[in-house]
Coordinates of N, CA and C and ligand atoms in Angstrom, one line a residue:
M1 N -4.9 -0.1 -18.0 CA -3.7 0.3 -17.3 C -3.9 0.0 -15.6
A2 N -2.7 -0.6 -14.9 CA -2.9 -0.7 -13.8 C -2.6 0.6 -12.9
W3 N -3.1 0.5 -11.5 CA -3.3 1.8 -10.8 C -1.8 2.5 -10.8
F4 N -0.9 1.8 -10.5 CA 0.4 2.6 -10.3 C 1.4 2.9 -11.3
E5 N 0.4 2.8 -12.8 CA 1.0 3.3 -13.8 C 0.5 4.6 -14.0
T6 N -0.6 5.1 -13.4 CA -1.1 6.2 -13.8 C -0.9 7.2 -12.3
W7 N -1.5 6.5 -11.3 CA -1.4 7.5 -10.1 C -0.1 8.3 -9.7
F8 N 0.9 7.6 -9.7 CA 2.2 8.0 -9.3 C 2.7 8.8 -10.5
D9 N 2.0 9.2 -11.7 CA 2.5 10.1 -12.8 C 1.7 11.3 -12.5
T10 N 0.8 11.3 -11.8 CA 0.0 12.4 -11.8 C 0.9 13.6 -10.8
P11 N 0.5 14.9 -10.7 CA 1.0 15.9 -9.7 C 0.4 15.7 -8.5
Y12 N -1.1 15.2 -8.4 CA -1.7 15.0 -7.2 C -1.1 13.9 -6.2
Y13 N -0.5 12.9 -6.9 CA 0.4 11.9 -5.9 C 1.6 12.9 -5.0
H14 N 2.1 13.7 -5.8 CA 3.2 14.3 -5.1 C 2.5 15.6 -4.1
I15 N 1.5 16.3 -4.2 CA 0.9 16.8 -3.4 C 0.4 16.4 -2.2
L16 N -0.4 15.0 -2.3 CA -0.8 14.4 -1.1 C 0.2 13.7 -0.2
Y17 N 1.5 13.7 -0.7 CA 2.5 13.0 -0.1 C 3.8 14.2 0.2
K18 N 3.3 15.3 0.1 CA 4.7 16.4 -0.1 C 5.2 16.5 1.4
N19 N 4.2 15.7 2.5 CA 4.9 16.1 4.1 C 6.3 14.9 3.8
R20 N 6.3 14.0 3.2 CA 7.0 12.9 3.1 C 8.2 13.3 2.1
D21 N 9.2 14.4 2.9 CA 9.8 15.2 2.0 C 11.5 14.9 2.3
F22 N 12.1 16.0 1.7 CA 13.4 15.6 1.7 C 14.1 15.2 3.2
T23 N 13.5 16.2 4.1 CA 14.3 16.3 5.3 C 14.3 14.6 6.0
E24 N 12.8 14.2 5.7 CA 12.6 12.9 6.3 C 13.5 11.8 5.4
A25 N 13.7 12.0 4.3 CA 14.5 11.1 3.4 C 16.2 11.1 4.2
E26 N 16.7 12.2 4.1 CA 17.9 12.3 4.6 C 18.1 12.0 6.0
K27 N 17.2 12.2 6.7 CA 17.2 11.6 8.1 C 17.6 10.1 8.0
F28 N 16.8 9.4 7.3 CA 16.5 7.9 7.3 C 18.0 7.4 6.5
I29 N 18.1 7.8 5.5 CA 19.3 7.8 4.9 C 20.9 7.8 5.3
T30 N 20.9 8.8 6.1 CA 22.0 9.0 7.1 C 22.0 7.7 8.0
L31 N 20.9 7.3 8.5 CA 21.2 6.4 9.5 C 21.4 5.1 8.7
L32 N 20.8 4.9 7.7 CA 21.0 3.5 7.1 C 22.3 3.2 6.3
V33 N 22.9 4.4 5.9 CA 24.4 4.0 5.3 C 25.4 4.1 6.4
N34 N 24.9 4.7 7.6 CA 26.2 4.6 8.7 C 26.0 3.3 9.3
Y35 N 24.4 2.6 9.4 CA 24.6 1.1 9.8 C 25.3 0.3 8.8
L36 N 24.9 0.4 7.6 CA 25.4 -0.6 6.5 C 26.8 -0.4 6.3
E37 N 27.4 0.8 6.3 CA 28.7 1.0 6.5 C 29.5 0.8 4.7
I38 N 28.3 1.2 4.1 CA 28.5 1.1 2.5 C 29.9 1.9 2.0
P39 N 30.9 1.4 1.8 CA 32.0 2.5 1.2 C 31.7 3.4 0.4
K40 N 32.2 4.7 0.3 CA 32.0 5.9 -0.3 C 32.5 5.6 -1.7
D41 N 31.8 6.0 -2.8 CA 32.1 5.9 -4.2 C 31.4 4.7 -4.7
S42 N 30.6 3.7 -3.5 CA 29.8 2.7 -4.2 C 28.9 2.9 -5.1
K43 N 28.5 1.7 -6.0 CA 27.3 2.3 -6.7 C 26.0 1.8 -6.0
I44 N 24.8 2.7 -6.1 CA 23.8 2.0 -5.4 C 22.7 2.2 -6.6
I45 N 21.5 1.7 -6.6 CA 20.3 1.8 -7.4 C 19.2 2.2 -6.5
D46 N 18.6 3.1 -6.8 CA 17.3 3.4 -6.1 C 16.1 3.0 -6.9
L47 N 15.5 2.0 -6.2 CA 14.4 1.2 -7.2 C 13.0 1.7 -6.9
A48 N 12.8 2.6 -7.9 CA 11.2 3.1 -7.8 C 11.6 4.5 -7.0
C49 N 12.4 5.2 -7.6 CA 13.0 6.5 -6.9 C 12.0 7.7 -6.7
G50 N 11.1 7.7 -7.6 CA 10.0 8.7 -7.4 C 10.8 9.9 -7.9
K51 N 10.7 11.0 -6.9 CA 11.2 12.4 -7.5 C 12.8 12.5 -7.1
G52 N 13.3 11.2 -6.4 CA 14.5 11.3 -6.2 C 15.3 11.7 -5.1
R53 N 14.3 11.8 -4.0 CA 14.6 12.5 -2.8 C 16.1 11.6 -2.1
H54 N 15.7 10.3 -2.2 CA 16.6 9.4 -1.7 C 17.9 9.7 -2.6
S55 N 17.7 9.5 -3.7 CA 19.0 9.4 -4.8 C 19.9 10.6 -4.4
V56 N 19.3 11.9 -4.7 CA 19.8 13.1 -4.6 C 20.7 13.0 -3.3
F57 N 20.3 12.7 -2.1 CA 21.1 12.8 -0.9 C 22.1 11.6 -0.8
L58 N 22.0 10.5 -1.2 CA 22.8 9.4 -1.3 C 24.0 10.1 -2.5
N59 N 23.9 10.6 -3.3 CA 24.7 11.0 -4.6 C 25.6 12.2 -3.6
K60 N 24.9 13.3 -2.7 CA 25.6 14.2 -1.9 C 26.7 13.5 -1.0
L61 N 26.0 12.6 -0.5 CA 27.2 11.7 0.3 C 28.5 11.0 -0.4
G62 N 28.6 11.1 -1.4 CA 29.4 10.5 -2.3 C 29.2 9.1 -3.0
Y63 N 27.9 8.8 -3.0 CA 27.9 7.7 -3.8 C 27.3 7.8 -5.4
K64 N 27.7 6.6 -6.2 CA 27.2 6.9 -7.6 C 26.2 6.4 -7.5
V65 N 25.0 7.2 -8.1 CA 23.4 6.5 -8.1 C 23.0 6.4 -9.0
L66 N 22.0 5.4 -9.4 CA 21.2 5.2 -10.5 C 19.7 5.3 -9.9
G67 N 18.8 6.3 -10.3 CA 17.4 6.2 -9.7 C 16.6 5.7 -10.9
V68 N 15.9 4.8 -10.7 CA 14.9 4.5 -11.7 C 13.5 4.2 -11.4
D69 N 12.5 4.6 -12.2 CA 11.2 4.7 -11.9 C 10.3 4.4 -13.1
L70 N 9.2 3.9 -12.9 CA 8.4 3.8 -14.0 C 7.6 5.0 -14.5
S71 N 7.5 6.1 -13.7 CA 6.9 7.3 -13.9 C 7.8 8.0 -14.6
K72 N 7.2 8.4 -16.0 CA 7.9 9.2 -16.9 C 7.9 10.6 -16.3
E73 N 6.9 11.2 -15.8 CA 7.0 12.5 -15.2 C 8.1 12.6 -14.3
S74 N 8.2 11.5 -13.2 CA 9.1 11.8 -12.4 C 10.5 11.9 -12.8
I75 N 10.9 10.7 -13.9 CA 12.2 10.6 -14.1 C 12.4 11.9 -15.2
F76 N 11.4 12.6 -15.9 CA 11.6 13.7 -16.5 C 12.3 15.1 -15.6
H77 N 11.5 15.2 -14.5 CA 11.8 16.1 -13.9 C 13.3 15.7 -13.0
N78 N 13.7 14.7 -12.9 CA 14.9 14.2 -12.1 C 15.9 14.4 -13.2
K79 N 15.6 14.2 -14.4 CA 16.8 14.3 -15.6 C 17.5 15.7 -15.4
Q80 N 16.8 16.7 -15.0 CA 17.2 18.0 -14.8 C 18.2 18.4 -13.7
I81 N 18.4 17.1 -12.9 CA 19.4 17.3 -11.7 C 20.3 16.5 -11.6
E82 N 20.6 15.8 -13.0 CA 21.7 14.6 -13.1 C 22.9 15.4 -13.0
N83 N 24.1 14.7 -12.5 CA 25.3 14.8 -12.7 C 26.1 13.7 -13.2
S84 N 27.7 13.5 -13.1 CA 28.2 12.5 -13.6 C 28.0 11.3 -12.6
N85 N 27.6 11.6 -11.5 CA 27.6 10.6 -10.6 C 26.0 10.0 -10.1
L86 N 25.0 10.9 -10.8 CA 23.6 10.7 -10.4 C 22.8 10.7 -11.6
K87 N 22.4 9.6 -12.1 CA 21.9 9.5 -13.2 C 20.2 8.7 -13.0
F88 N 19.3 8.8 -14.0 CA 17.9 8.5 -13.7 C 17.6 8.0 -15.0
E89 N 16.8 6.8 -14.8 CA 16.1 6.0 -16.1 C 14.6 5.8 -15.8
V90 N 13.8 5.9 -16.7 CA 12.4 5.2 -16.9 C 12.8 3.5 -16.9
H91 N 12.1 2.9 -15.9 CA 12.5 1.3 -16.0 C 11.4 0.9 -14.9
D92 N 10.9 -0.5 -15.6 CA 10.0 -1.2 -14.6 C 10.5 -2.1 -13.8
M93 N 10.5 -2.3 -12.6 CA 11.1 -2.9 -11.9 C 11.1 -4.5 -12.0
R94 N 9.8 -4.8 -12.8 CA 9.8 -6.3 -13.2 C 10.7 -6.7 -14.3
K95 N 11.2 -5.7 -14.7 CA 12.4 -6.0 -15.9 C 13.7 -6.0 -15.2
E96 N 14.8 -6.7 -16.0 CA 16.0 -7.0 -15.8 C 16.9 -5.5 -15.8
L97 N 17.3 -5.3 -14.6 CA 18.2 -4.1 -14.2 C 19.8 -4.4 -15.1
F98 N 20.2 -5.5 -15.0 CA 21.7 -5.4 -15.3 C 21.6 -6.7 -16.8
P99 N 22.1 -6.3 -17.9 CA 23.2 -5.0 -18.0 C 22.8 -4.1 -18.8
K100 N 21.3 -3.9 -19.2 CA 20.6 -3.0 -20.0 C 20.7 -1.5 -19.2
I101 N 20.3 -1.5 -18.3 CA 19.8 -0.3 -17.3 C 21.3 0.1 -16.7
S102 N 21.7 -0.9 -16.0 CA 23.1 -0.5 -15.1 C 24.0 -1.7 -15.6
T103 N 25.1 -0.8 -16.5 CA 26.1 -1.8 -17.3 C 27.0 -2.4 -16.3
Q104 N 26.9 -2.3 -14.9 CA 27.9 -2.4 -14.0 C 27.0 -3.1 -12.9
K105 N 27.7 -4.2 -12.0 CA 26.8 -4.5 -10.9 C 27.0 -3.6 -10.0
V106 N 26.2 -3.7 -9.0 CA 26.3 -2.7 -8.0 C 26.4 -3.0 -6.5
E107 N 26.7 -2.3 -5.4 CA 26.7 -2.5 -4.0 C 25.8 -2.8 -3.1
A108 N 24.7 -1.9 -3.9 CA 23.2 -1.9 -2.9 C 22.2 -1.7 -3.9
V109 N 21.0 -2.1 -3.5 CA 19.8 -1.7 -4.1 C 18.8 -1.3 -2.9
F110 N 18.3 -0.3 -3.3 CA 17.4 0.3 -2.1 C 15.9 0.4 -2.9
N111 N 14.6 -0.3 -2.1 CA 13.5 -0.2 -2.5 C 12.8 0.4 -1.5
L112 N 12.4 2.0 -1.6 CA 12.0 2.7 -0.3 C 10.8 3.2 -0.5
F113 N 10.0 3.1 0.8 CA 8.9 3.7 1.1 C 7.7 3.0 0.6
T114 N 7.6 1.7 0.5 CA 6.4 0.9 -0.1 C 6.5 1.0 -1.5
S115 N 7.5 0.5 -2.2 CA 7.4 0.8 -3.7 C 7.5 -0.8 -4.0
F116 N 6.8 -1.4 -3.2 CA 6.7 -3.0 -3.5 C 5.1 -3.4 -3.2
G117 N 4.8 -4.3 -3.7 CA 3.4 -4.8 -3.6 C 2.4 -4.6 -4.2
Y118 N 3.0 -4.2 -5.4 CA 1.6 -3.7 -6.2 C 1.1 -4.5 -7.3
F119 N 2.0 -5.7 -7.5 CA 1.5 -6.6 -8.4 C 0.7 -7.6 -8.2
D120 N -0.4 -8.1 -9.3 CA -1.3 -9.2 -8.7 C -0.6 -10.4 -9.0
L121 N 0.3 -10.7 -9.9 CA 1.1 -11.9 -10.1 C 2.3 -12.2 -9.3
E122 N 2.4 -13.4 -8.6 CA 3.5 -13.6 -8.0 C 4.9 -13.5 -8.7
K123 N 4.5 -14.0 -10.0 CA 5.7 -13.9 -10.9 C 6.3 -12.5 -11.2
D124 N 5.3 -11.6 -10.8 CA 6.1 -10.3 -11.1 C 6.9 -9.7 -9.9
D125 N 6.3 -10.2 -8.5 CA 7.2 -10.2 -7.2 C 8.8 -10.8 -7.5
R126 N 8.5 -11.9 -8.1 CA 9.7 -12.7 -8.0 C 10.5 -12.0 -9.1
S127 N 10.2 -11.4 -10.1 CA 11.1 -10.9 -11.2 C 11.9 -9.6 -10.7
V128 N 10.9 -9.2 -9.6 CA 12.0 -8.0 -8.7 C 13.1 -8.4 -8.0
F129 N 12.7 -9.7 -7.2 CA 13.9 -10.2 -6.8 C 15.0 -10.9 -7.6
R130 N 14.7 -11.3 -8.6 CA 15.7 -11.7 -9.4 C 16.2 -10.9 -10.1
S131 N 15.7 -9.7 -10.6 CA 16.5 -8.5 -11.2 C 17.3 -7.8 -10.1
V132 N 17.1 -7.8 -8.7 CA 17.6 -7.1 -7.8 C 19.4 -8.0 -7.5
S133 N 18.8 -9.1 -7.7 CA 19.9 -10.2 -7.1 C 20.7 -10.2 -8.3
N134 N 20.4 -10.0 -9.5 CA 21.3 -10.3 -10.8 C 22.3 -8.9 -10.8
V135 N 21.5 -7.8 -10.5 CA 22.3 -6.6 -10.6 C 23.2 -6.4 -9.2
L136 N 23.3 -7.1 -8.4 CA 24.1 -7.2 -7.4 C 25.3 -7.6 -7.1
K137 N 26.4 -7.3 -6.9 CA 27.6 -7.7 -6.4 C 27.4 -9.0 -5.3
E138 N 28.4 -9.9 -5.1 CA 28.2 -10.9 -4.2 C 28.3 -10.0 -3.0
E139 N 27.6 -10.5 -1.8 CA 27.6 -9.8 -0.6 C 27.1 -8.3 -0.8
G140 N 26.3 -7.9 -2.1 CA 25.4 -6.7 -2.1 C 24.5 -6.6 -1.1
I141 N 24.0 -5.4 -1.2 CA 22.9 -5.2 0.1 C 21.7 -4.7 -0.7
F142 N 20.5 -5.5 -0.2 CA 19.1 -4.9 -0.6 C 18.6 -4.7 0.3
V143 N 17.8 -3.2 0.2 CA 17.0 -2.7 1.3 C 15.7 -2.7 0.8
L144 N 14.7 -3.4 1.5 CA 13.4 -3.4 1.2 C 12.5 -2.6 2.4
D145 N 12.0 -1.5 2.0 CA 11.4 -1.0 3.1 C 10.0 -0.9 3.0
F146 N 9.2 -1.8 3.7 CA 7.9 -2.2 3.2 C 7.1 -1.9 4.5
L147 N 5.8 -1.8 4.3 CA 5.0 -1.5 5.4 C 4.9 -2.8 6.2
N148 N 4.5 -2.6 7.6 CA 4.4 -4.0 8.3 C 3.0 -4.2 8.4
Q149 N 2.5 -5.2 7.6 CA 1.0 -5.6 7.1 C 0.1 -5.9 8.8
Q150 N 0.9 -6.3 9.6 CA 0.1 -6.7 10.9 C -0.1 -5.3 11.6
W151 N 0.6 -4.1 11.6 CA 0.5 -2.8 12.1 C -0.8 -2.3 11.2
I152 N -0.6 -2.3 10.0 CA -1.8 -1.9 9.1 C -3.1 -2.4 9.5
R153 N -3.0 -3.7 9.7 CA -4.3 -4.5 10.3 C -4.8 -4.0 11.6
N154 N -4.0 -3.5 12.3 CA -4.1 -3.3 13.8 C -4.7 -1.7 13.9
T155 N -4.3 -1.1 13.0 CA -4.3 0.5 13.1 C -5.1 1.2 12.1
L156 N -5.8 0.4 11.1 CA -6.7 1.0 10.3 C -7.7 2.0 10.5
E157 N -7.2 3.2 10.0 CA -8.2 4.4 10.0 C -9.0 4.6 8.8
A158 N -10.2 4.0 9.0 CA -11.1 3.5 7.7 C -11.4 5.0 6.9
E159 N -11.5 6.2 7.5 CA -11.6 7.2 6.5 C -11.1 8.3 7.6
Y160 N -10.6 9.6 6.7 CA -10.1 10.7 7.3 C -10.1 11.6 6.0
E161 N -10.3 13.1 6.4 CA -9.9 14.0 5.4 C -8.7 14.6 5.8
T162 N -7.7 15.3 4.6 CA -6.7 15.9 5.0 C -6.4 17.0 3.8
K163 N -6.0 18.2 4.2 CA -5.9 19.1 3.1 C -4.4 19.4 2.9
K164 N -4.0 19.4 1.9 CA -2.7 19.5 1.1 C -2.8 20.6 -0.1
G165 N -2.0 21.8 0.2 CA -2.3 23.1 -0.3 C -3.6 23.4 -0.6
N166 N -4.1 23.5 -1.7 CA -5.3 24.0 -1.6 C -6.4 22.7 -1.9
I167 N -5.8 21.8 -1.7 CA -6.8 20.4 -2.1 C -7.4 19.7 -1.0
D168 N -8.6 19.6 -0.8 CA -9.2 18.9 0.2 C -9.1 17.3 -0.2
F169 N -8.6 16.2 0.3 CA -8.5 14.8 -0.1 C -9.1 14.2 1.0
L170 N -10.0 13.6 0.5 CA -10.8 12.4 1.5 C -10.3 10.8 1.2
I171 N -9.9 10.1 2.2 CA -9.1 9.2 2.0 C -9.9 7.9 2.7
R172 N -10.2 7.0 2.2 CA -11.0 5.7 2.5 C -10.0 4.2 2.4
K173 N -9.9 3.9 3.7 CA -9.1 2.9 3.4 C -9.7 1.4 3.9
K174 N -9.4 0.5 3.0 CA -10.3 -0.9 3.7 C -9.1 -1.9 3.4
I175 N -9.5 -3.1 3.8 CA -8.7 -4.3 3.7 C -9.4 -5.5 3.1
E176 N -9.0 -5.9 1.7 CA -10.0 -6.7 1.2 C -9.1 -8.0 0.6
G177 N -9.3 -8.9 1.5 CA -8.4 -10.2 1.3 C -6.7 -9.8 1.5
E178 N -6.3 -10.1 0.6 CA -4.8 -10.1 1.0 C -4.0 -8.3 0.6
H179 N -5.2 -7.4 0.4 CA -4.7 -6.1 0.0 C -5.1 -4.9 1.0
I180 N -4.4 -4.2 1.1 CA -5.1 -2.9 1.7 C -5.1 -1.8 0.2
I181 N -6.6 -1.3 0.6 CA -6.8 -0.5 -0.5 C -7.3 0.9 -0.1
K182 N -6.6 1.8 -0.7 CA -6.9 3.6 -0.1 C -7.2 4.2 -1.3
D183 N -8.7 4.4 -1.1 CA -9.3 5.3 -2.0 C -9.1 6.7 -1.8
I184 N -8.8 7.3 -2.8 CA -8.5 8.9 -2.8 C -9.5 9.8 -3.4
F185 N -10.2 10.7 -3.1 CA -11.2 11.4 -3.6 C -11.1 13.0 -3.4
F186 N -11.1 13.5 -4.2 CA -10.9 15.1 -4.6 C -11.3 15.8 -5.6
S187 N -11.5 17.2 -5.3 CA -11.7 17.8 -6.6 C -10.7 19.1 -6.9
D188 N -10.4 19.3 -8.1 CA -9.5 20.3 -8.3 C -10.1 20.9 -9.6
K189 N -10.2 22.4 -9.7 CA -10.7 22.9 -10.7 C -11.9 22.7 -11.2
G190 N -12.8 22.6 -10.3 CA -14.0 21.8 -10.7 C -14.4 20.6 -11.1
K191 N -13.3 19.8 -11.1 CA -13.3 18.5 -11.4 C -13.1 17.4 -10.2
K192 N -14.1 16.4 -10.5 CA -13.9 15.4 -9.5 C -12.9 14.4 -9.9
H193 N -12.0 14.0 -9.1 CA -11.3 13.0 -9.1 C -11.3 11.7 -8.2
H194 N -11.0 10.4 -8.9 CA -10.9 9.6 -7.8 C -9.5 8.4 -8.4
Y195 N -9.0 8.5 -7.5 CA -7.5 7.3 -7.4 C -7.6 6.4 -6.2
F196 N -6.8 5.4 -6.7 CA -6.4 4.5 -5.4 C -5.3 3.7 -5.4
E197 N -5.0 3.5 -4.2 CA -3.5 2.5 -4.0 C -4.1 1.2 -3.6
K198 N -3.5 0.3 -4.1 CA -3.8 -1.3 -3.9 C -2.4 -2.0 -3.6
V199 N -2.1 -2.2 -2.2 CA -0.9 -2.8 -1.8 C -1.0 -4.1 -1.1
K200 N -0.4 -5.2 -1.8 CA -0.6 -6.6 -1.0 C 0.1 -6.6 0.2
L201 N -0.5 -7.2 1.2 CA -0.1 -7.2 2.6 C 1.1 -8.4 2.7
H202 N 2.0 -8.0 2.0 CA 3.3 -9.2 2.3 C 3.4 -9.7 3.5
T203 N 3.4 -10.7 4.1 CA 4.0 -11.2 5.6 C 5.6 -11.2 5.4
L204 N 6.0 -10.9 6.7 CA 7.6 -11.0 6.6 C 7.9 -12.5 6.0
E205 N 7.2 -13.3 6.2 CA 7.6 -14.7 5.8 C 7.6 -14.9 4.3
E206 N 6.4 -14.0 3.6 CA 6.4 -14.1 2.3 C 7.6 -13.4 1.7
M207 N 8.2 -12.5 2.2 CA 9.2 -11.7 1.7 C 10.5 -12.5 1.8
E208 N 10.5 -13.1 2.9 CA 11.7 -14.0 3.3 C 11.9 -15.1 2.5
N209 N 10.8 -15.6 1.8 CA 10.8 -16.7 1.3 C 11.4 -16.1 -0.3
Y210 N 10.9 -15.1 -0.9 CA 11.4 -14.6 -2.3 C 12.4 -14.4 -2.0
A211 N 13.1 -13.8 -1.0 CA 14.5 -13.5 -0.7 C 15.6 -14.5 -0.8
Q212 N 15.0 -15.7 0.0 CA 15.7 -16.9 -0.2 C 16.0 -17.2 -1.3
E213 N 14.7 -17.6 -2.4 CA 14.5 -18.3 -3.4 C 15.7 -17.7 -4.4
F214 N 16.0 -16.0 -4.1 CA 16.8 -15.8 -5.1 C 18.5 -15.2 -4.5
G215 N 18.8 -16.2 -3.4 CA 20.1 -16.2 -3.3 C 20.6 -15.1 -2.0
F216 N 19.1 -14.5 -1.2 CA 19.6 -13.6 -0.3 C 19.7 -13.9 1.2
E217 N 20.1 -13.6 2.0 CA 20.0 -13.9 3.5 C 19.6 -12.5 4.1
R218 N 18.5 -12.6 5.4 CA 18.1 -11.7 6.0 C 19.3 -11.3 7.1
V219 N 20.0 -10.0 7.0 CA 20.8 -9.7 8.2 C 20.2 -8.9 9.2
A220 N 19.2 -8.2 8.9 CA 18.6 -7.2 9.9 C 17.2 -6.7 9.5
I221 N 16.4 -6.3 10.5 CA 15.0 -6.1 10.2 C 14.8 -5.1 11.3
F222 N 14.5 -3.6 10.4 CA 13.9 -2.6 11.4 C 12.6 -2.2 11.4
G223 N 12.1 -1.6 12.4 CA 10.5 -1.4 12.5 C 10.3 0.1 12.5
N224 N 11.2 1.2 12.3 CA 10.8 2.6 11.7 C 12.0 2.9 11.3
Y225 N 11.7 4.5 10.8 CA 12.7 5.0 10.2 C 13.9 5.7 11.2
D226 N 13.6 5.5 12.3 CA 15.0 5.6 13.2 C 15.7 4.5 13.3
L227 N 15.6 3.3 12.7 CA 16.0 2.0 12.8 C 15.8 1.5 14.1
G228 N 14.7 1.6 14.7 CA 14.4 1.0 16.0 C 13.9 -0.5 15.8
K229 N 13.8 -1.2 16.6 CA 13.5 -2.6 16.8 C 12.2 -2.8 16.1
F230 N 12.2 -4.0 15.2 CA 11.0 -4.5 14.8 C 10.2 -5.4 15.7
E231 N 9.0 -4.9 15.7 CA 8.0 -5.7 16.7 C 6.8 -5.8 16.0
L232 N 6.1 -7.0 15.4 CA 5.4 -7.1 14.7 C 4.1 -6.6 15.0
Q233 N 3.8 -6.4 16.3 CA 2.3 -5.9 16.7 C 2.3 -4.2 16.7
K234 N 3.7 -3.6 16.9 CA 3.7 -2.2 17.0 C 4.4 -1.4 15.9
S235 N 5.3 -2.1 15.1 CA 6.1 -1.3 14.4 C 5.1 -0.9 12.9
P236 N 5.4 0.1 12.7 CA 4.8 0.9 11.5 C 5.4 0.3 10.1
R237 N 6.5 0.0 10.0 CA 7.5 -0.5 9.0 C 8.3 -2.0 9.1
C238 N 8.4 -2.2 8.0 CA 9.2 -3.7 8.0 C 10.2 -3.2 7.0
I239 N 11.5 -3.0 7.5 CA 12.5 -2.4 6.8 C 13.7 -3.7 7.0
S240 N 13.8 -4.6 5.9 CA 14.5 -5.8 5.5 C 15.5 -5.2 5.0
I241 N 16.7 -6.0 5.5 CA 18.2 -5.5 4.8 C 18.6 -7.1 4.5
F242 N 18.7 -7.2 3.4 CA 19.1 -8.4 2.9 C 20.6 -8.6 2.1
R243 N 21.1 -9.4 2.5 CA 22.6 -9.5 1.7 C 22.7 -10.6 0.7
K244 N 23.2 -10.4 -0.4 CA 23.4 -11.6 -1.7 C 24.4 -12.5 -1.2
K245 N 24.0 -13.7 -1.0 CA 24.9 -14.8 -0.6 C 26.0 -14.9 -1.8
P246 N 27.3 -15.3 -1.4 CA 28.2 -15.7 -2.3 C 27.7 -17.1 -2.9
E247 N 27.9 -16.9 -4.2 CA 27.6 -18.2 -5.1 C 28.6 -19.3 -4.5
Q248 N 27.7 -20.5 -4.4 CA 28.5 -21.7 -4.1 C 29.4 -22.3 -5.3
L249 N 30.4 -22.8 -4.9 CA 31.4 -23.4 -5.9 C 30.9 -24.9 -6.0
Ligands
SAM301 C1 5.5 5.4 -2.9 S1 6.3 6.0 -4.3 C2 7.9 6.0 -3.5 C3 8.9 6.7 -4.3 C4 10.5 7.2 -3.8 N1 10.9 5.8 -3.2 C5 10.2 7.9 -2.3 O1 10.4 7.4 -1.4 O2 10.0 9.0 -2.6 C6 6.4 4.3 -5.3 C7 6.9 4.6 -6.6 O3 6.9 3.4 -7.3 C8 6.9 3.6 -8.6 N2 6.7 2.6 -9.3 C9 5.4 2.0 -9.2 N3 5.4 1.0 -10.1 C10 6.7 0.6 -10.6 C11 7.6 -0.4 -11.4 N4 6.7 -1.3 -11.8 N5 8.6 0.1 -11.6 C12 9.4 1.0 -11.2 N6 8.6 1.9 -10.2 C13 7.3 1.6 -10.1 C14 6.2 4.7 -8.8 O4 6.0 5.6 -9.8 C15 6.4 5.6 -7.5 O5 7.5 6.6 -7.8

């Protein structure tokens, strides 16, 4: 099994990242939807929604939200907070969303907090862009909130320890070729664990090329969760706002 099929399904992923919480998500989503001016009542897909922190808030703001994720555990948890305008489904982002998962085309798709760059094959990356393009209405918006590979290269902290709850995590990071690899070591209840995350350091140009190939144009790019200016050397994030171009007749 690939690393992303197991690690995100464990409780330990949620323990390690528990400071990336609902408050952070609400602040970012508020800024994002104000900027995008997406009309209330629009349909939005939260692609790789995890435990649904962005989905829940989007729904509170009045949007019809479908959150999808590969993690059965996360979706099982999220199913308990569904309502008529907030739904969750297990779904692999490499597969088509429309019309099986979302029976209608939508105004926006959000892929947030580095939920891309996991796949070894370019064809899988392409499948994500193709599926997003196919599920969007014309002029629909695709937000791809990815790491800034240059900032990762500039600021890599090779090793550190962090305590979350009762668990001491040892984190080792390295760049291998085109990937950032984060090894995660810890013990729990007397048992040693080792997981890792491996994310492809996609450049701005690579993502732009995928976007163009599937009919998108980039309308904005931000460098952090405050929607600050993107600066290649200094920005921690690379948040691309793509718009699906109307089809040429
Ligand atoms: C870094 S987490 C972000 C979760 C959520 N967007 C957030 O901000 O809390 C990445 C998510 O991608 C999901 N994921 C990984 N591979 C996936 C795939 N092939 N299709 C759909 N979701 C996937 C994981 O299960 C995990 O929930």
